[in-house]
Amino acid sequence: MKNYAHEYALSVNNPSKYWLEQSSNIAWSKTPTRGCSYNWESTKGTIFTEWFADGELNITVSCLDKHAQNTPEKVALLWQGEQSDNVHTYTYKQLLEAVCQCAHMLTNLGIKTGDIIALFMPMIPETYIATLACARIGAVHSIIFSGLSAHALATRLNDLKAQTLITAASAVRNGKNIPLLDSARQARACSPSITKTVVINHDEQSSLESDEYNWHTEINNLPKTFEPVIRHAEDALFILYTSGSTGKPKGLVHTCGGYILYASMTHKQVFDIQPEDVYWCTADIGWITGHSYGLYGPLSNGCTSILFEGVPTYPQPDRYWQIIQKYRVTKFYTAPTVIRLLAQAGTKWLEPYDLSSLKILGSVGEPLDPTSWQWYHTHVGKNRCHIVDTWWQTETGGVMLCALPGEHKTQAGTVGQPFYGIKPTLVSATEDRSITDLCITQPWPGIARTIFNDHDAYAKTYFTAHSGMYTSGDGAFLDHDNYVITGRIDDVLNVSGHRISSAEIEGAIVKHPTCAEAAVVGQPHPIKGEGIAAFVVLSADCIETAKLLDEINLCLRSCIGPIAKVDFLYVVEGLPKTRSGKVMRRILRKIVHGTTDIVGLGDISTLLNPEIISEIINKIIHG
Ligand code: PRX
């Protein structure tokens, strides 16, 4: 605690000095002399944040060359396929060579510094290789989660106006091949900017179309060295889409210098990374956790990481325990939804395994409820591992709140204290002070600098509710010195740790021919944390059929992907609306959280149709 208090004070009292000192852990071509400059008040002009503006680097030097030189034979990546005997390892030297070959392939295809490359890829080593190759040549990567539908992929490709797409013939999931290339082709049909698609024929040989290039043929025999293209610290490294409260996904832009420093340092400290560690982050590369703590954090720290293409329950719910035993994993990072799923499967699945290598157990993405915390601590950690529940967001680039190992005691149900340089504050979001916004009062290097193509939305979403502060969109309160996250206070759902906007789901539901109107909110769910509750008003003369839920879910699958699925369907006569026609999701949220008397719902006098409330409550109680 003593170390933390001292270092924390230094970090927040003079952030520029603190982070410039920390930045010496990154390999710069030109060492920065400038720390932070920023404006977070819209009345004073454009909102911006800059770190290390005069620094120059290529982040792959920190992630690859440095270790290829110092520890060339150390394993960087340990890929485990779904089949137990499907394993591939890359040492740092081999990984650097593979990235350089891929960099040549991309430049041979005409890709230039600053171009945007979209990736729609499964959890295979080539995904990491391609991502790092983009960074090597100074291109901006945008990885689109491979579980999204062709429609969702097309929306993102069109926003990016990317010319190149890298994909794989298929992904492997639950023993099945998921045809990624089919989705990519469908998406491309309505994304005219894409002129080249590179395809990894991961498992199967498929014939390619004229604008498609076979990764293996193109990369074969290319040189294994490639000079890194030097970038400015503030140049974009990647764009990553996430959901906001509107139906339009937001492409958050992260920069080279600030992002790599923040991902690297938080990874090192949150997991107390040591040279002998075998680290495993189960997150998909398509999300920010996969970026910061699957790829960039571990490689920048010269760590040995596991990359697993598979799910926790296939062929049986012992898959994770098997992998932990097999590779003697020391640091493990997963999501509460996984913990709940495996806890529900039962301890009989983990009892046969030796999990004694584990030292630190991390969690991210949604609240880790005390029951799951206890299970994780007792059965996985055998009461001797430090549990670190980490709160952060796509926007923050890295962990913001957590109980640092060796510094803080974990308190179940809380996300601990601020990381170095992070100054949180709780600001009242409602007049009755029943909800407080979790805000951050000063910049840190990992913050996303803008929303791609929509800086106004960036300024509005994060910097208008409370001038001069970053507003996270989460509610929180303090329990002693530890923060407790109460969840999103905007119209964003957190389903199994996936962020989905209610507007996006509603848009997909009303594509069903009988659904006239829809409103969705999160409803407590035993495994997913939050399930999707949909209130649907049918078109005149339409009746509810037994197949409605399945049909609605087909609409969601095709518009968004299999991650979006209605769990609770309520067909109602009308939705509670304000006089200006806005649906009051707040009321629906309260009802599905168990408030079934009208008084408990608060002020409903502003509703245009207050009588609808009793009907909705009846529906919830009696079905
Ligand atoms: O609501 C918070 C929740 O996930 C949101 C961020 O989602 P995303 O940008 O997809 O990033 C997820 C991985 C960092 C937050 O606004 N969240 C994230 N971590 C936690 C959490 N809620 C409670 N406890 C956490 N540890």
XYZ file of C-alpha atoms and ligand atoms in Angstrom:
649
model
C 0.000 0.000 0.000
C 2.874 2.340 0.827
C 4.361 2.009 -2.642
C 1.005 2.497 -4.289
C 0.103 5.611 -2.335
C 3.454 7.205 -3.082
C 3.538 6.331 -6.762
C -0.123 7.163 -7.257
C 0.402 10.637 -5.796
C 3.345 11.236 -8.159
C 1.343 9.979 -11.135
C -1.660 12.222 -10.641
C 0.147 15.303 -9.391
C 2.388 15.607 -12.415
C 1.054 13.249 -15.087
C 3.250 14.550 -17.919
C 6.427 13.997 -15.916
C 5.254 10.625 -14.625
C 4.303 9.229 -18.020
C 7.394 10.617 -19.756
C 9.455 8.691 -17.208
C 7.395 5.529 -17.774
C 7.730 5.926 -21.530
C 11.398 4.913 -21.328
C 10.134 1.299 -21.275
C 9.019 1.725 -24.881
C 11.448 1.570 -27.805
C 11.291 5.009 -29.438
C 13.093 6.106 -32.584
C 12.823 9.637 -31.297
C 12.384 9.935 -27.535
C 9.517 12.257 -26.639
C 10.167 15.376 -24.616
C 6.541 16.516 -24.455
C 4.018 14.898 -22.116
C 0.333 15.705 -22.378
C -1.608 18.579 -23.874
C -5.385 18.558 -23.942
C -8.678 20.398 -23.893
C -11.694 18.677 -22.355
C -13.973 21.719 -22.243
C -16.018 22.307 -25.379
C -16.537 25.976 -24.460
C -12.793 26.457 -24.913
C -12.606 24.933 -28.405
C -12.105 21.514 -29.958
C -11.848 18.591 -27.586
C -8.475 16.883 -27.915
C -5.869 14.861 -26.033
C -2.257 14.406 -27.124
C 0.579 12.507 -25.521
C 4.265 12.474 -26.450
C 3.519 14.580 -29.541
C 7.177 14.891 -30.584
C 7.929 11.182 -30.074
C 8.398 8.777 -32.979
C 8.276 4.994 -32.993
C 7.040 1.821 -34.541
C 5.304 -0.193 -31.868
C 6.383 -3.524 -33.346
C 9.947 -2.752 -32.238
C 8.757 -2.863 -28.609
C 6.638 -5.953 -29.261
C 9.032 -7.956 -31.438
C 12.535 -6.702 -32.343
C 13.461 -5.942 -28.736
C 12.687 -9.499 -27.616
C 13.883 -11.144 -30.838
C 17.225 -9.604 -29.953
C 17.269 -10.272 -26.194
C 15.339 -13.552 -25.928
C 15.051 -14.868 -29.519
C 14.201 -18.434 -28.524
C 11.593 -17.518 -25.925
C 8.096 -18.610 -26.943
C 5.982 -15.583 -27.761
C 2.831 -17.366 -28.899
C 1.533 -20.760 -28.064
C -1.430 -21.468 -30.283
C -3.822 -24.206 -29.213
C -6.427 -25.204 -31.771
C -9.724 -26.800 -30.892
C -8.250 -30.269 -31.485
C -5.886 -31.084 -28.598
C -3.018 -32.038 -30.893
C -3.409 -28.932 -33.036
C -0.661 -26.769 -31.560
C 1.751 -24.270 -33.037
C 4.375 -22.211 -31.257
C 6.245 -19.104 -32.374
C 9.379 -17.880 -30.667
C 9.952 -14.134 -30.670
C 12.435 -14.588 -33.526
C 9.960 -16.636 -35.565
C 7.120 -14.239 -34.870
C 9.201 -11.258 -35.985
C 10.125 -13.086 -39.187
C 6.521 -14.047 -39.888
C 5.386 -10.442 -39.317
C 8.080 -9.147 -41.647
C 7.032 -11.590 -44.372
C 3.454 -10.478 -43.968
C 4.552 -6.828 -44.094
C 6.164 -7.565 -47.475
C 3.000 -9.273 -48.653
C 0.894 -6.245 -47.717
C 3.214 -3.737 -49.367
C 3.415 -5.972 -52.475
C -0.365 -5.684 -52.629
C 0.037 -1.923 -52.802
C -0.856 -1.069 -49.218
C 0.751 2.126 -48.008
C 1.464 3.866 -44.732
C -1.742 5.334 -43.303
C -4.071 2.995 -45.260
C -6.809 1.262 -43.297
C -6.896 -2.537 -43.393
C -9.910 -4.428 -42.108
C -9.460 -7.855 -40.536
C -12.227 -10.413 -40.091
C -10.273 -13.251 -38.605
C -10.498 -16.144 -36.171
C -8.220 -16.789 -33.205
C -5.228 -18.064 -35.159
C -1.594 -16.918 -35.127
C -1.961 -15.334 -38.573
C -4.428 -12.865 -37.061
C -1.759 -11.595 -34.678
C 0.798 -11.700 -37.492
C -1.386 -9.666 -39.856
C -2.235 -7.148 -37.138
C 1.403 -6.620 -36.268
C 2.315 -6.483 -39.972
C -0.165 -3.602 -40.404
C 1.589 -1.805 -37.559
C 4.992 -2.642 -39.054
C 4.150 -0.921 -42.363
C 2.393 1.988 -40.648
C -1.103 0.965 -41.787
C -4.097 1.294 -39.467
C -5.778 -1.993 -38.572
C -9.422 -2.432 -37.799
C -10.264 -5.875 -36.491
C -13.920 -6.746 -36.762
C -15.106 -9.498 -34.413
C -15.444 -12.683 -36.472
C -18.706 -13.579 -34.699
C -20.509 -10.638 -36.322
C -22.845 -11.134 -39.257
C -22.131 -10.145 -42.865
C -24.461 -7.169 -42.410
C -22.618 -5.924 -39.317
C -19.289 -6.432 -41.100
C -20.504 -4.434 -44.115
C -21.635 -1.539 -41.880
C -18.146 -1.310 -40.410
C -16.365 -1.727 -43.771
C -18.443 1.093 -45.206
C -17.673 3.382 -42.292
C -13.960 2.615 -42.670
C -13.965 2.821 -46.485
C -11.177 0.268 -46.268
C -9.733 -1.081 -49.503
C -8.236 -4.266 -48.150
C -9.846 -6.993 -46.108
C -7.971 -9.896 -44.584
C -10.050 -12.918 -43.661
C -9.907 -16.689 -43.321
C -11.792 -19.388 -45.175
C -13.351 -20.454 -41.919
C -13.204 -20.327 -38.158
C -13.545 -23.347 -35.893
C -16.124 -23.293 -33.146
C -17.744 -26.133 -31.204
C -16.325 -28.661 -33.634
C -17.873 -26.883 -36.599
C -16.362 -24.821 -39.381
C -17.876 -21.334 -39.550
C -17.543 -20.083 -43.126
C -16.007 -16.631 -42.582
C -15.222 -16.161 -46.251
C -18.904 -16.529 -47.143
C -19.770 -13.705 -44.736
C -16.864 -11.644 -46.046
C -18.080 -12.103 -49.617
C -21.633 -11.150 -48.707
C -20.376 -8.069 -46.866
C -18.110 -7.112 -49.749
C -21.053 -7.163 -52.135
C -22.343 -4.054 -50.356
C -18.971 -2.528 -49.423
C -17.673 -1.074 -52.695
C -14.446 0.314 -51.230
C -12.979 -3.182 -50.754
C -10.918 -4.037 -53.809
C -8.651 -6.726 -52.387
C -9.314 -9.593 -50.013
C -6.524 -11.709 -48.608
C -7.730 -15.152 -47.553
C -6.057 -17.583 -45.234
C -7.166 -21.045 -46.175
C -6.917 -22.045 -42.609
C -8.450 -25.476 -42.682
C -9.819 -26.085 -46.107
C -8.870 -25.467 -49.700
C -11.432 -23.274 -51.368
C -11.317 -21.655 -54.765
C -10.817 -17.912 -54.738
C -12.414 -15.150 -56.786
C -10.466 -12.716 -58.954
C -9.948 -9.981 -56.340
C -9.031 -12.499 -53.655
C -5.439 -13.406 -52.802
C -4.312 -16.594 -51.139
C -2.263 -15.675 -48.070
C -0.046 -18.760 -48.325
C 0.790 -18.278 -51.995
C 1.414 -14.555 -51.628
C 3.602 -14.838 -48.546
C 5.640 -17.803 -49.667
C 9.406 -17.130 -49.805
C 9.157 -13.424 -49.013
C 12.108 -11.940 -47.077
C 12.075 -12.331 -43.306
C 13.207 -8.825 -42.482
C 11.308 -5.581 -42.982
C 12.390 -2.169 -41.769
C 9.688 -0.788 -39.472
C 7.974 2.338 -40.782
C 8.411 5.088 -38.218
C 5.228 6.780 -37.028
C 4.458 9.818 -34.926
C 3.280 8.996 -31.425
C -0.121 10.502 -32.180
C -0.627 8.633 -35.489
C -3.473 6.121 -35.436
C -2.522 2.528 -34.635
C -5.985 1.039 -34.913
C -9.708 1.629 -35.102
C -11.950 -0.640 -33.074
C -15.726 -0.628 -33.230
C -17.941 -0.770 -30.195
C -21.571 -0.002 -29.461
C -22.821 3.249 -28.083
C -26.327 4.300 -27.236
C -27.226 4.963 -30.863
C -27.705 2.233 -33.451
C -24.480 3.223 -35.232
C -21.306 1.453 -34.077
C -18.467 3.793 -33.134
C -14.958 3.294 -34.455
C -12.685 4.340 -31.626
C -9.259 5.486 -32.715
C -6.206 4.543 -30.660
C -2.766 6.000 -31.256
C 0.711 4.466 -31.463
C 2.599 6.070 -28.563
C 0.087 6.552 -25.764
C -1.765 3.312 -26.382
C 1.271 1.021 -26.432
C 2.681 2.573 -23.282
C -0.604 2.279 -21.417
C -1.367 -1.287 -22.608
C 2.153 -2.371 -21.765
C 2.407 -0.842 -18.338
C -1.059 -1.837 -17.150
C -0.435 -5.398 -18.343
C 2.858 -5.593 -16.491
C 1.477 -4.247 -13.239
C -2.003 -5.736 -13.182
C -0.605 -9.221 -13.800
C 2.726 -8.668 -12.059
C 4.443 -10.039 -15.162
C 7.643 -12.021 -14.553
C 9.978 -13.532 -17.178
C 8.842 -17.117 -16.469
C 5.109 -16.384 -16.739
C 2.782 -18.296 -19.029
C -0.063 -15.898 -19.539
C -3.486 -16.565 -20.978
C -6.109 -14.008 -21.861
C -9.182 -15.781 -23.239
C -10.657 -12.695 -24.946
C -11.189 -12.662 -28.685
C -8.866 -10.368 -30.637
C -12.007 -8.707 -32.059
C -12.537 -6.849 -28.765
C -10.373 -4.377 -26.882
C -9.325 -6.951 -24.261
C -7.923 -9.098 -27.057
C -6.035 -6.081 -28.419
C -4.564 -4.758 -25.165
C -4.136 -7.926 -23.133
C -4.127 -10.687 -25.745
C -1.757 -9.037 -28.189
C -0.057 -5.731 -27.406
C 0.418 -5.832 -23.617
C 1.908 -9.350 -23.430
C 4.180 -8.990 -26.467
C 5.494 -5.603 -25.382
C 6.402 -7.232 -22.063
C 8.156 -10.149 -23.766
C 5.680 -12.602 -22.298
C 4.760 -16.136 -23.381
C 1.037 -16.075 -24.218
C -1.520 -18.655 -25.112
C -3.856 -18.127 -28.020
C -6.780 -20.551 -28.043
C -9.156 -21.049 -30.914
C -12.080 -22.666 -29.181
C -14.727 -22.314 -26.512
C -14.668 -23.215 -22.813
C -17.247 -25.979 -23.110
C -16.221 -27.924 -26.208
C -15.890 -30.865 -26.312
C -16.496 -30.686 -22.543
C -16.538 -27.971 -19.883
C -13.011 -28.891 -18.772
C -11.289 -27.347 -21.773
C -9.868 -24.325 -19.947
C -8.673 -26.407 -16.988
C -6.999 -28.837 -19.367
C -5.128 -25.995 -21.090
C -4.085 -24.407 -17.786
C -2.642 -27.740 -16.641
C -1.027 -28.560 -19.974
C 0.867 -25.283 -20.307
C 1.293 -24.515 -16.585
C -0.494 -21.178 -16.971
C 0.483 -18.700 -14.245
C -1.705 -15.669 -15.052
C -5.218 -16.101 -16.365
C -7.624 -13.417 -17.575
C -11.240 -14.143 -18.465
C -14.793 -12.786 -18.174
C -17.494 -13.271 -15.533
C -19.794 -14.927 -18.065
C -17.188 -17.670 -18.543
C -16.748 -18.039 -14.794
C -20.523 -18.381 -14.319
C -20.788 -20.889 -17.154
C -17.989 -23.056 -15.782
C -19.228 -22.733 -12.214
C -22.615 -23.921 -13.365
C -21.034 -26.905 -15.134
C -19.623 -27.860 -11.736
C -16.367 -28.410 -9.883
C -16.244 -32.027 -11.050
C -14.824 -30.680 -14.310
C -11.870 -29.010 -12.693
C -11.129 -31.406 -9.829
C -9.029 -33.841 -11.938
C -6.684 -31.045 -13.039
C -3.568 -29.631 -11.466
C -4.097 -25.876 -11.402
C -1.259 -25.213 -8.970
C 0.676 -23.106 -11.503
C -1.912 -20.313 -11.277
C -0.950 -17.164 -9.392
C -3.201 -14.334 -10.573
C -6.780 -14.625 -11.829
C -8.204 -11.682 -13.711
C -11.736 -10.746 -14.709
C -13.115 -8.131 -17.075
C -16.129 -7.024 -19.039
C -18.981 -7.025 -16.527
C -19.476 -7.095 -12.798
C -17.930 -10.129 -11.112
C -20.674 -10.860 -8.585
C -19.523 -12.029 -5.133
C -20.806 -15.604 -5.700
C -18.772 -15.985 -8.883
C -15.834 -14.246 -7.225
C -15.957 -16.808 -4.426
C -16.123 -19.722 -6.840
C -13.193 -18.377 -8.863
C -11.186 -17.810 -5.703
C -11.976 -21.144 -4.009
C -12.126 -23.623 -6.846
C -9.843 -22.196 -9.507
C -7.451 -20.232 -7.302
C -7.580 -22.763 -4.408
C -7.743 -19.787 -2.034
C -4.185 -18.746 -2.837
C -4.430 -16.674 -6.024
C -4.914 -12.943 -6.200
C -8.200 -12.079 -7.920
C -8.037 -8.920 -9.971
C -11.341 -7.603 -11.261
C -10.462 -4.927 -13.800
C -12.767 -2.121 -14.876
C -12.093 -0.397 -18.162
C -13.571 0.193 -21.630
C -12.763 0.137 -25.344
C -12.368 3.908 -25.006
C -9.843 3.751 -22.174
C -7.372 1.459 -23.976
C -6.363 -0.276 -20.755
C -7.294 -1.030 -17.155
C -8.470 1.964 -15.132
C -9.598 0.469 -11.820
C -8.407 -2.731 -10.150
C -6.837 -4.209 -7.019
C -3.139 -4.316 -7.971
C -1.425 -7.522 -6.823
C 1.027 -6.884 -4.021
C -0.501 -3.480 -3.382
C -4.202 -3.891 -2.695
C -6.339 -6.451 -0.969
C -9.161 -7.659 -3.170
C -12.658 -6.963 -1.950
C -15.210 -9.204 -3.672
C -17.822 -7.274 -5.635
C -15.570 -4.239 -6.109
C -13.136 -3.219 -8.850
C -10.611 -1.742 -6.455
C -8.730 1.487 -6.854
C -7.459 3.652 -9.684
C -4.432 2.650 -11.708
C -1.498 5.079 -11.716
C -2.356 8.346 -13.405
C -6.119 7.749 -13.237
C -8.158 10.260 -11.281
C -11.773 9.104 -11.020
C -14.615 11.083 -9.561
C -18.287 10.348 -8.977
C -20.686 12.966 -10.250
C -24.405 12.961 -9.677
C -26.239 11.874 -12.815
C -29.784 12.281 -11.526
C -31.383 15.013 -9.462
C -32.158 12.633 -6.608
C -28.472 11.553 -6.626
C -29.562 7.925 -6.829
C -27.101 7.328 -9.663
C -23.584 8.689 -9.909
C -21.591 8.863 -13.129
C -18.107 7.478 -13.033
C -15.945 10.198 -14.595
C -12.213 10.695 -15.024
C -10.846 14.158 -14.442
C -7.519 14.129 -16.268
C -6.052 12.427 -19.343
C -4.075 9.193 -19.397
C -2.037 7.964 -22.381
C -4.406 5.151 -23.417
C -7.571 7.183 -24.009
C -9.058 6.881 -27.534
C -8.526 10.186 -29.300
C -11.655 10.297 -31.422
C -14.474 8.374 -33.055
C -13.460 7.674 -36.645
C -15.207 10.159 -38.952
C -17.260 11.622 -36.122
C -15.308 13.822 -33.753
C -18.513 15.673 -32.810
C -20.036 12.448 -31.514
C -16.831 11.826 -29.556
C -16.993 15.252 -27.921
C -20.699 14.898 -27.244
C -20.618 11.349 -25.889
C -17.699 11.683 -23.509
C -17.157 15.365 -22.729
C -20.491 17.183 -22.510
C -22.364 15.651 -19.563
C -19.751 17.022 -17.148
C -17.501 19.683 -18.652
C -13.776 19.109 -18.259
C -14.178 15.396 -17.532
C -14.384 12.112 -19.386
C -17.812 10.557 -18.669
C -17.608 6.772 -18.834
C -21.303 5.917 -19.208
C -21.104 3.670 -16.130
C -22.630 4.288 -12.740
C -20.500 3.613 -9.657
C -20.170 4.186 -5.925
C -17.425 3.787 -3.353
C -17.325 1.055 -0.738
C -14.495 2.136 1.578
C -11.712 2.926 -0.924
C -12.947 0.515 -3.552
C -15.162 1.297 -6.500
C -18.323 -0.690 -7.168
C -19.645 -0.538 -10.735
C -23.422 -0.501 -10.954
C -23.518 -0.868 -14.753
C -24.254 1.245 -17.784
C -26.455 4.235 -17.274
C -27.057 4.779 -20.966
C -28.897 2.588 -23.461
C -26.072 0.127 -23.814
C -26.499 -3.515 -22.835
C -23.750 -5.730 -21.546
C -24.611 -9.265 -22.604
C -21.959 -11.821 -21.617
C -19.502 -8.943 -21.569
C -20.427 -7.907 -25.131
C -21.488 -4.317 -25.509
C -24.603 -4.000 -27.654
C -26.737 -0.907 -28.115
C -30.452 -1.202 -27.470
C -31.117 0.839 -30.631
C -29.173 -1.663 -32.744
C -31.221 -4.575 -31.401
C -34.512 -2.720 -31.735
C -33.666 -1.887 -35.352
C -33.134 -5.585 -36.026
C -36.348 -6.671 -34.278
C -38.577 -4.364 -36.296
C -37.222 -5.980 -39.454
C -39.570 -8.844 -38.525
C -42.741 -8.247 -40.572
C -45.127 -8.462 -37.605
C -43.137 -6.269 -35.190
C -44.195 -2.631 -35.353
C -42.219 -1.285 -32.415
C -39.669 -2.619 -29.975
C -37.812 -1.509 -26.866
C -35.062 -3.566 -25.296
C -33.430 -3.426 -21.901
C -31.091 -5.678 -19.930
C -32.712 -8.210 -17.589
C -30.700 -10.195 -15.025
C -29.639 -13.557 -16.462
C -27.913 -16.359 -14.528
C -25.101 -16.961 -17.052
C -24.993 -13.912 -19.298
C -25.161 -11.435 -16.432
C -27.543 -9.361 -18.471
C -29.934 -10.993 -20.930
C -31.890 -9.114 -23.586
C -35.505 -8.364 -22.660
C -37.525 -7.205 -25.663
C -40.868 -5.437 -25.375
C -42.571 -5.738 -28.716
C -45.732 -4.146 -30.106
C -47.191 -6.127 -33.003
C -48.593 -4.537 -36.151
C -52.371 -4.231 -36.356
C -54.147 -7.566 -36.984
C -51.015 -9.585 -36.209
C -51.033 -12.158 -33.458
C -48.245 -13.602 -31.371
C -47.180 -17.016 -32.640
C -45.139 -19.674 -30.891
C -42.362 -19.107 -33.404
C -42.082 -15.346 -32.867
C -39.071 -15.481 -30.542
C -37.098 -17.758 -32.888
C -37.985 -15.608 -35.871
C -36.943 -12.414 -34.079
C -33.673 -14.077 -33.135
C -33.067 -14.918 -36.784
C -33.419 -11.188 -37.578
C -30.894 -10.395 -34.837
C -28.515 -13.052 -36.065
C -28.506 -11.695 -39.573
C -28.269 -8.001 -38.598
C -25.797 -8.285 -35.730
C -24.587 -11.872 -35.252
C -25.109 -14.781 -32.868
C -24.015 -12.690 -29.844
C -27.363 -10.878 -29.976
C -30.282 -13.047 -28.950
C -33.521 -12.073 -27.206
C -33.782 -14.026 -23.946
C -37.080 -12.633 -22.653
C -39.864 -11.615 -25.042
C -42.849 -9.565 -23.890
C -45.520 -8.792 -26.472
C -47.338 -5.690 -25.209
C -50.061 -3.311 -26.380
C -47.826 -0.241 -26.260
C -44.516 1.112 -24.962
C -44.231 3.747 -22.233
C -43.447 7.005 -24.012
C -42.855 10.617 -23.139
C -45.045 13.270 -24.762
C -42.286 13.836 -27.293
C -42.487 10.156 -28.254
C -39.293 8.950 -26.577
C -39.512 5.411 -25.177
C -38.831 5.427 -21.429
C -36.517 2.437 -21.207
C -35.677 3.475 -17.655
C -39.148 2.312 -16.566
C -38.903 -0.981 -18.443
C -35.500 -1.565 -16.896
C -36.899 -1.077 -13.411
C -39.783 -3.441 -14.102
C -37.565 -6.283 -15.341
C -35.324 -5.753 -12.337
C -38.302 -6.607 -10.125
C -40.121 -3.344 -9.399
C -43.714 -4.347 -9.886
C -45.580 -1.649 -7.978
C -46.210 1.599 -9.786
C -45.044 3.766 -6.880
C -41.590 2.158 -7.001
C -41.174 3.236 -10.620
C -40.745 6.888 -9.706
C -42.314 9.764 -11.557
C -44.386 8.503 -14.470
C -46.418 11.683 -14.839
C -44.476 12.750 -17.911
C -45.697 9.673 -19.776
C -48.057 10.059 -22.658
C -49.658 6.695 -21.860
C -49.237 5.896 -18.126
C -52.036 3.265 -18.320
C -49.704 1.004 -20.291
C -47.593 0.432 -17.201
C -50.097 -1.816 -15.389
C -50.492 -3.907 -18.500
C -46.738 -4.330 -18.815
C -46.366 -5.241 -15.142
C -49.138 -7.840 -15.508
C -47.376 -9.302 -18.485
C -44.147 -9.687 -16.514
C -45.864 -11.248 -13.514
C -48.311 -13.504 -15.317
C -46.530 -14.025 -18.647
O -20.109 -1.259 -18.287
C -18.718 -1.471 -18.184
C -18.416 -2.922 -18.456
O -18.080 -3.012 -19.828
C -18.142 -1.713 -20.432
C -17.055 -1.577 -21.444
O -17.266 -2.509 -22.463
P -16.207 -2.642 -23.625
O -15.889 -1.312 -24.166
O -16.718 -3.670 -24.545
O -14.899 -3.166 -22.917
C -14.952 -4.367 -22.221
C -13.575 -4.769 -21.798
C -12.770 -3.740 -21.153
C -17.977 -0.755 -19.285
O -18.510 0.507 -19.605
N -17.291 -3.405 -17.644
C -16.031 -3.628 -18.060
N -15.300 -4.148 -17.049
C -16.112 -4.238 -15.979
C -17.381 -3.755 -16.348
N -18.415 -3.694 -15.470
C -18.192 -4.113 -14.214
N -17.002 -4.608 -13.785
C -15.936 -4.693 -14.634
N -14.789 -5.183 -14.206
